[in-house]
Amino acid sequence: MTETTMGATGSPEALPALVPDAQKDLADKPKDAQQVFGRGFSLALVIAAVIAAAGLVLWGVQLTQGLVLSNMRNLTSWGFYITNFMFLVGLSAGGLIISSAPKVFGIKGFGGIAKIAIWTSVCATVLAIAFVVVDLGQPLRLWELFAYSNLSSPLMWDIIVLTVYLIVSVVYLWATLRTEAGKGSPLALRALSVIALIAAILVHSVTAWIFGLQIGHDLWYTALLAPWFVSSALVCGLALVLVVVMGLKKAGYLVLAQENIIKMVKLLGIFVMVDLYFFGCDLLTAGFPGAEGAAVVAMLTTGALAPFFWIELVSCAAVAIIAFVPSLRTNTLVVIASALAILAIFCKRVQLLVGGFQLPNIDLAGPATGPGLTDMGAATQAMGGAMVYFPSPLEFGLTLGVFGLGALMLLAGLRFLPLKPVDKD
Amino acid sequence: MAKRYGIAIDTRLCCGCNSCVVACKMENNLPEGNFWNRALTEGGESIDTYAGTYGTGSKRYLTVSCQHCENPACTRVCPVSATYKDAETGVVHQDYDKCIGCRMCMAACPYTGVRQFNWEEPHYPLGISTGAAEVVPHQKHVVEKCTMCDHRLAVGEDPLCVATCPAYARFFGDLNDPSSEIARLIASRRYKQLLPERGTRPSVYYLV
């Protein structure tokens, strides 16, 4: 589909895009701060702060009483926290890629939403780091990461890259703001956008390598994992930016031409197709020889993780349909598609994490072995389920708390940082 | 030449009595729920059950602990080198004071369940400490595993699982010394290793 047919065939909301910019600005001005940040906004800010504080209390409980309060055990030594870590790294990388890539290649962006996209990236990165920290048994020994760095560890690479990435994101946001104020040089900003783009792709590849380089797990050990993580990141990162932007548009925080939304939705459709293509390649490679990988395919398609597999597939298909059928690109459906895209990638993360532990290499009866290694595995199987792991109430609560911190950061940034689009980029 | 300590287990002699499991647990004062060495039943549905059908069934055991791999997956991924291979002996160690509790090693190790995390403050079935005084105290929220009884190796004794085996089914020694008992057994007997396709080159051999 070409750019010219898009505006005409789009939904009625596409019409303002055809109006010249100057007139549109007069007709459709963003509301001022008092209108946008009313009592509802302050209330949301307070609720987010309370949830974050409650999360902090739960973390204290977990540290004093022990990770035994989680449903992680020796067989499933990682759980909901690391699932969310993977998921949030994805959310962050996507946001930064869609804000920096247009600048790097000197092409038209998405209507000045770069700053908001970078801010969602910064928030998601902080949350990703927070999830690693709450998963640690000994957070007070974090300093050792810098004192005794073992540079052969993919986890160490990730810690380095995440730190660099967070700094680059903040600097990139600051430079964007300065350039807009007419102070910084556009060339420096473009150079910075190149660095940001590389960092975003690296951060996701390295996160994939934490899993993808482990020969001990059939599901994880594939060279496809790094590019696949990047494509998943693009799907959910772009979807998150879309949800935030559509919400802000509705609230009157910003004005965004429909053509930019349509551009992003089409891109979302393409990213989803790439992600599904990778999934197909991986399933075929794993299943075709009929060897060990066949057990992995069976686990995903018909076994313990089938619900997550099918939710992902159906959601991705729905996203693609909404993205590629012009008459379906209404504001409501765009938000639904974005939410489904985020859900799909979350399901993918669950499959990857729990699926990695679901099939033990040594599955023989004995003391402390098999699903019996996890209380929850035994419990879910007694209830007719098949997963070896399901999060405990504490894990849900603490995870909610971390997301509360994210909501607090996101809202506070919108309130106190000048993230509104000012120019046509 | 550096030593490479290993353990060989004669699966034809092992009768699944769990003496090595209990000896390990006692000697190392293992917290409740932790087993560094486990006697697994091969083939059967649960512990101590036969594989196969009535009349033609067989009963086999596999005692599984840290394989002290020549090419360990765990040491490579530990971000702070809290787990490392001793260059002198080939034993894979775990430093409780250094471990940050990220459990990356548990995700990397292909041998399901040999690395164990203290999910809570360690407590003991007997309420008192047992075993050797030299054993490093256990800590909450760190990973631990078989040390090959390094406190016993230091004074020239075999690991207690080897010394205690009533069937004399376990052998300890230097795999790099061709004249050692273990090296001669491996040279003369058929053996298998656990998950050789994962490329870890374990130092534990199962004589068959």
mmCIF file of N, CA, C and O in Angstrom, chain A residues 160-214:
data_model
loop_
_atom_site.group_PDB
_atom_site.id
_atom_site.type_symbol
_atom_site.label_atom_id
_atom_site.label_comp_id
_atom_site.label_asym_id
_atom_site.label_seq_id
_atom_site.Cartn_x
_atom_site.Cartn_y
_atom_site.Cartn_z
ATOM 1 N N ILE A 160 26.053 -4.547 31.688
ATOM 2 C CA ILE A 160 26.815 -3.450 31.092
ATOM 3 C C ILE A 160 25.975 -2.730 30.034
ATOM 4 O O ILE A 160 25.827 -1.505 30.048
ATOM 5 N N VAL A 161 25.382 -3.523 29.125
ATOM 6 C CA VAL A 161 24.651 -2.922 28.014
ATOM 7 C C VAL A 161 23.410 -2.173 28.512
ATOM 8 O O VAL A 161 23.094 -1.091 28.030
ATOM 9 N N LEU A 162 22.730 -2.748 29.519
ATOM 10 C CA LEU A 162 21.541 -2.071 30.060
ATOM 11 C C LEU A 162 21.910 -0.732 30.691
ATOM 12 O O LEU A 162 21.192 0.263 30.521
ATOM 13 N N THR A 163 23.033 -0.715 31.411
ATOM 14 C CA THR A 163 23.476 0.528 32.043
ATOM 15 C C THR A 163 23.791 1.576 30.983
ATOM 16 O O THR A 163 23.332 2.726 31.060
ATOM 17 N N VAL A 164 24.576 1.150 29.982
ATOM 18 C CA VAL A 164 24.930 2.064 28.892
ATOM 19 C C VAL A 164 23.659 2.552 28.197
ATOM 20 O O VAL A 164 23.499 3.742 27.901
ATOM 21 N N TYR A 165 22.761 1.626 27.980
ATOM 22 C CA TYR A 165 21.521 1.918 27.265
ATOM 23 C C TYR A 165 20.677 2.952 28.001
ATOM 24 O O TYR A 165 20.147 3.898 27.399
ATOM 25 N N LEU A 166 20.608 2.790 29.326
ATOM 26 C CA LEU A 166 19.832 3.742 30.125
ATOM 27 C C LEU A 166 20.454 5.129 30.031
ATOM 28 O O LEU A 166 19.747 6.135 29.842
ATOM 29 N N ILE A 167 21.790 5.181 30.135
ATOM 30 C CA ILE A 167 22.478 6.476 30.053
ATOM 31 C C ILE A 167 22.273 7.094 28.671
ATOM 32 O O ILE A 167 21.931 8.273 28.545
ATOM 33 N N VAL A 168 22.440 6.272 27.623
ATOM 34 C CA VAL A 168 22.284 6.768 26.256
ATOM 35 C C VAL A 168 20.863 7.307 26.048
ATOM 36 O O VAL A 168 20.673 8.372 25.458
ATOM 37 N N SER A 169 19.865 6.574 26.570
ATOM 38 C CA SER A 169 18.482 7.016 26.402
ATOM 39 C C SER A 169 18.263 8.386 27.033
ATOM 40 O O SER A 169 17.640 9.268 26.442
ATOM 41 N N VAL A 170 18.772 8.539 28.256
ATOM 42 C CA VAL A 170 18.566 9.808 28.963
ATOM 43 C C VAL A 170 19.293 10.933 28.227
ATOM 44 O O VAL A 170 18.736 12.023 28.023
ATOM 45 N N VAL A 171 20.538 10.674 27.798
ATOM 46 C CA VAL A 171 21.303 11.694 27.070
ATOM 47 C C VAL A 171 20.600 12.041 25.756
ATOM 48 O O VAL A 171 20.505 13.208 25.368
ATOM 49 N N TYR A 172 20.087 11.013 25.104
ATOM 50 C CA TYR A 172 19.413 11.220 23.817
ATOM 51 C C TYR A 172 18.159 12.080 24.002
ATOM 52 O O TYR A 172 17.885 12.992 23.207
ATOM 53 N N LEU A 173 17.429 11.822 25.091
ATOM 54 C CA LEU A 173 16.243 12.624 25.382
ATOM 55 C C LEU A 173 16.638 14.078 25.646
ATOM 56 O O LEU A 173 16.041 15.020 25.108
ATOM 57 N N TRP A 174 17.677 14.226 26.435
ATOM 58 C CA TRP A 174 18.165 15.571 26.796
ATOM 59 C C TRP A 174 18.621 16.314 25.534
ATOM 60 O O TRP A 174 18.292 17.482 25.319
ATOM 61 N N ALA A 175 19.352 15.602 24.651
ATOM 62 C CA ALA A 175 19.857 16.237 23.430
ATOM 63 C C ALA A 175 18.708 16.618 22.503
ATOM 64 O O ALA A 175 18.745 17.670 21.857
ATOM 65 N N THR A 176 17.676 15.765 22.456
ATOM 66 C CA THR A 176 16.514 16.081 21.623
ATOM 67 C C THR A 176 15.855 17.365 22.111
ATOM 68 O O THR A 176 15.509 18.251 21.328
ATOM 69 N N LEU A 177 15.718 17.475 23.435
ATOM 70 C CA LEU A 177 15.097 18.672 24.014
ATOM 71 C C LEU A 177 15.930 19.915 23.725
ATOM 72 O O LEU A 177 15.398 20.968 23.375
ATOM 73 N N ARG A 178 17.247 19.785 23.845
ATOM 74 C CA ARG A 178 18.140 20.923 23.600
ATOM 75 C C ARG A 178 18.086 21.357 22.143
ATOM 76 O O ARG A 178 18.057 22.545 21.842
ATOM 77 N N THR A 179 18.087 20.350 21.254
ATOM 78 C CA THR A 179 18.063 20.676 19.833
ATOM 79 C C THR A 179 16.769 21.400 19.481
ATOM 80 O O THR A 179 16.761 22.340 18.698
ATOM 81 N N GLU A 180 15.690 20.958 20.113
ATOM 82 C CA GLU A 180 14.407 21.609 19.862
ATOM 83 C C GLU A 180 14.426 23.053 20.337
ATOM 84 O O GLU A 180 13.802 23.925 19.732
ATOM 85 N N ALA A 181 15.149 23.288 21.419
ATOM 86 C CA ALA A 181 15.255 24.639 21.944
ATOM 87 C C ALA A 181 16.239 25.463 21.116
ATOM 88 O O ALA A 181 16.511 26.621 21.430
ATOM 89 N N GLY A 182 16.824 24.851 20.080
ATOM 90 C CA GLY A 182 17.725 25.563 19.178
ATOM 91 C C GLY A 182 19.144 25.682 19.703
ATOM 92 O O GLY A 182 19.933 26.476 19.212
ATOM 93 N N LYS A 183 19.484 24.887 20.734
ATOM 94 C CA LYS A 183 20.829 25.025 21.326
ATOM 95 C C LYS A 183 21.806 23.996 20.784
ATOM 96 O O LYS A 183 22.908 24.311 20.395
ATOM 97 N N GLY A 184 21.419 22.726 20.748
ATOM 98 C CA GLY A 184 22.340 21.679 20.321
ATOM 99 C C GLY A 184 22.480 21.634 18.808
ATOM 100 O O GLY A 184 21.716 22.278 18.088
ATOM 101 N N SER A 185 23.456 20.887 18.323
ATOM 102 C CA SER A 185 23.607 20.779 16.868
ATOM 103 C C SER A 185 22.838 19.558 16.380
ATOM 104 O O SER A 185 22.898 18.495 17.002
ATOM 105 N N PRO A 186 22.095 19.722 15.279
ATOM 106 C CA PRO A 186 21.334 18.601 14.726
ATOM 107 C C PRO A 186 22.234 17.431 14.349
ATOM 108 O O PRO A 186 21.837 16.275 14.441
ATOM 109 N N LEU A 187 23.478 17.742 13.946
ATOM 110 C CA LEU A 187 24.396 16.672 13.553
ATOM 111 C C LEU A 187 24.742 15.799 14.762
ATOM 112 O O LEU A 187 24.744 14.566 14.677
ATOM 113 N N ALA A 188 24.992 16.469 15.888
ATOM 114 C CA ALA A 188 25.306 15.728 17.117
ATOM 115 C C ALA A 188 24.121 14.848 17.497
ATOM 116 O O ALA A 188 24.291 13.699 17.924
ATOM 117 N N LEU A 189 22.918 15.397 17.328
ATOM 118 C CA LEU A 189 21.722 14.629 17.677
ATOM 119 C C LEU A 189 21.615 13.402 16.789
ATOM 120 O O LEU A 189 21.273 12.302 17.251
ATOM 121 N N ARG A 190 21.939 13.586 15.507
ATOM 122 C CA ARG A 190 21.842 12.455 14.589
ATOM 123 C C ARG A 190 22.876 11.389 14.955
ATOM 124 O O ARG A 190 22.588 10.197 14.945
ATOM 125 N N ALA A 191 24.096 11.845 15.313
ATOM 126 C CA ALA A 191 25.141 10.898 15.732
ATOM 127 C C ALA A 191 24.667 10.126 16.966
ATOM 128 O O ALA A 191 24.821 8.906 17.063
ATOM 129 N N LEU A 192 24.042 10.867 17.878
ATOM 130 C CA LEU A 192 23.542 10.243 19.102
ATOM 131 C C LEU A 192 22.437 9.229 18.790
ATOM 132 O O LEU A 192 22.335 8.184 19.427
ATOM 133 N N SER A 193 21.624 9.556 17.776
ATOM 134 C CA SER A 193 20.534 8.637 17.427
ATOM 135 C C SER A 193 21.094 7.333 16.860
ATOM 136 O O SER A 193 20.511 6.271 17.046
ATOM 137 N N VAL A 194 22.259 7.438 16.172
ATOM 138 C CA VAL A 194 22.906 6.211 15.680
ATOM 139 C C VAL A 194 23.326 5.349 16.868
ATOM 140 O O VAL A 194 23.060 4.139 16.916
ATOM 141 N N ILE A 195 23.960 5.990 17.858
ATOM 142 C CA ILE A 195 24.408 5.254 19.048
ATOM 143 C C ILE A 195 23.206 4.633 19.764
ATOM 144 O O ILE A 195 23.234 3.468 20.169
ATOM 145 N N ALA A 196 22.111 5.421 19.869
ATOM 146 C CA ALA A 196 20.919 4.921 20.558
ATOM 147 C C ALA A 196 20.342 3.710 19.831
ATOM 148 O O ALA A 196 19.938 2.726 20.459
ATOM 149 N N LEU A 197 20.344 3.768 18.509
ATOM 150 C CA LEU A 197 19.780 2.655 17.728
ATOM 151 C C LEU A 197 20.614 1.387 17.924
ATOM 152 O O LEU A 197 20.073 0.293 18.152
ATOM 153 N N ILE A 198 21.943 1.558 17.877
ATOM 154 C CA ILE A 198 22.817 0.397 18.075
ATOM 155 C C ILE A 198 22.626 -0.167 19.485
ATOM 156 O O ILE A 198 22.501 -1.376 19.671
ATOM 157 N N ALA A 199 22.553 0.737 20.463
ATOM 158 C CA ALA A 199 22.378 0.285 21.850
ATOM 159 C C ALA A 199 21.072 -0.481 21.994
ATOM 160 O O ALA A 199 21.006 -1.502 22.680
ATOM 161 N N ALA A 200 20.015 0.008 21.330
ATOM 162 C CA ALA A 200 18.709 -0.636 21.454
ATOM 163 C C ALA A 200 18.730 -2.044 20.867
ATOM 164 O O ALA A 200 18.158 -2.968 21.432
ATOM 165 N N ILE A 201 19.400 -2.195 19.737
ATOM 166 C CA ILE A 201 19.458 -3.527 19.122
ATOM 167 C C ILE A 201 20.341 -4.447 19.965
ATOM 168 O O ILE A 201 20.017 -5.612 20.195
ATOM 169 N N LEU A 202 21.451 -3.878 20.482
ATOM 170 C CA LEU A 202 22.368 -4.673 21.312
ATOM 171 C C LEU A 202 21.699 -5.140 22.592
ATOM 172 O O LEU A 202 21.850 -6.297 22.991
ATOM 173 N N VAL A 203 20.956 -4.248 23.229
ATOM 174 C CA VAL A 203 20.405 -4.582 24.538
ATOM 175 C C VAL A 203 19.458 -5.763 24.394
ATOM 176 O O VAL A 203 19.385 -6.642 25.256
ATOM 177 N N HIS A 204 18.782 -5.825 23.269
ATOM 178 C CA HIS A 204 17.868 -6.936 23.107
ATOM 179 C C HIS A 204 18.565 -8.218 22.722
ATOM 180 O O HIS A 204 18.206 -9.298 23.180
ATOM 181 N N SER A 205 19.578 -8.092 21.875
ATOM 182 C CA SER A 205 20.330 -9.288 21.496
ATOM 183 C C SER A 205 20.993 -9.895 22.724
ATOM 184 O O SER A 205 20.965 -11.108 22.922
ATOM 185 N N VAL A 206 21.584 -9.025 23.550
ATOM 186 C CA VAL A 206 22.305 -9.537 24.713
ATOM 187 C C VAL A 206 21.343 -10.206 25.692
ATOM 188 O O VAL A 206 21.644 -11.251 26.266
ATOM 189 N N THR A 207 20.151 -9.625 25.849
ATOM 190 C CA THR A 207 19.150 -10.257 26.716
ATOM 191 C C THR A 207 18.780 -11.635 26.167
ATOM 192 O O THR A 207 18.605 -12.593 26.919
ATOM 193 N N ALA A 208 18.687 -11.733 24.836
ATOM 194 C CA ALA A 208 18.390 -13.031 24.235
ATOM 195 C C ALA A 208 19.510 -14.024 24.524
ATOM 196 O O ALA A 208 19.258 -15.197 24.792
ATOM 197 N N TRP A 209 20.754 -13.541 24.519
ATOM 198 C CA TRP A 209 21.880 -14.458 24.712
ATOM 199 C C TRP A 209 21.947 -15.029 26.119
ATOM 200 O O TRP A 209 22.542 -16.082 26.337
ATOM 201 N N ILE A 210 21.364 -14.331 27.103
ATOM 202 C CA ILE A 210 21.289 -14.917 28.454
ATOM 203 C C ILE A 210 20.648 -16.298 28.350
ATOM 204 O O ILE A 210 21.033 -17.241 29.030
ATOM 205 N N PHE A 211 19.680 -16.426 27.458
ATOM 206 C CA PHE A 211 18.978 -17.696 27.277
ATOM 207 C C PHE A 211 19.544 -18.476 26.094
ATOM 208 O O PHE A 211 19.804 -19.667 26.189
ATOM 209 N N GLY A 212 19.750 -17.768 24.983
ATOM 210 C CA GLY A 212 20.064 -18.441 23.726
ATOM 211 C C GLY A 212 21.420 -19.112 23.690
ATOM 212 O O GLY A 212 21.680 -19.936 22.812
ATOM 213 N N LEU A 213 22.311 -18.772 24.630
ATOM 214 C CA LEU A 213 23.638 -19.403 24.626
ATOM 215 C C LEU A 213 23.699 -20.590 25.583
ATOM 216 O O LEU A 213 24.751 -21.185 25.763
ATOM 217 N N GLN A 214 22.558 -20.953 26.192
ATOM 218 C CA GLN A 214 22.578 -22.042 27.174
ATOM 219 C C GLN A 214 22.252 -23.367 26.502
ATOM 220 O O GLN A 214 21.096 -23.672 26.224
#
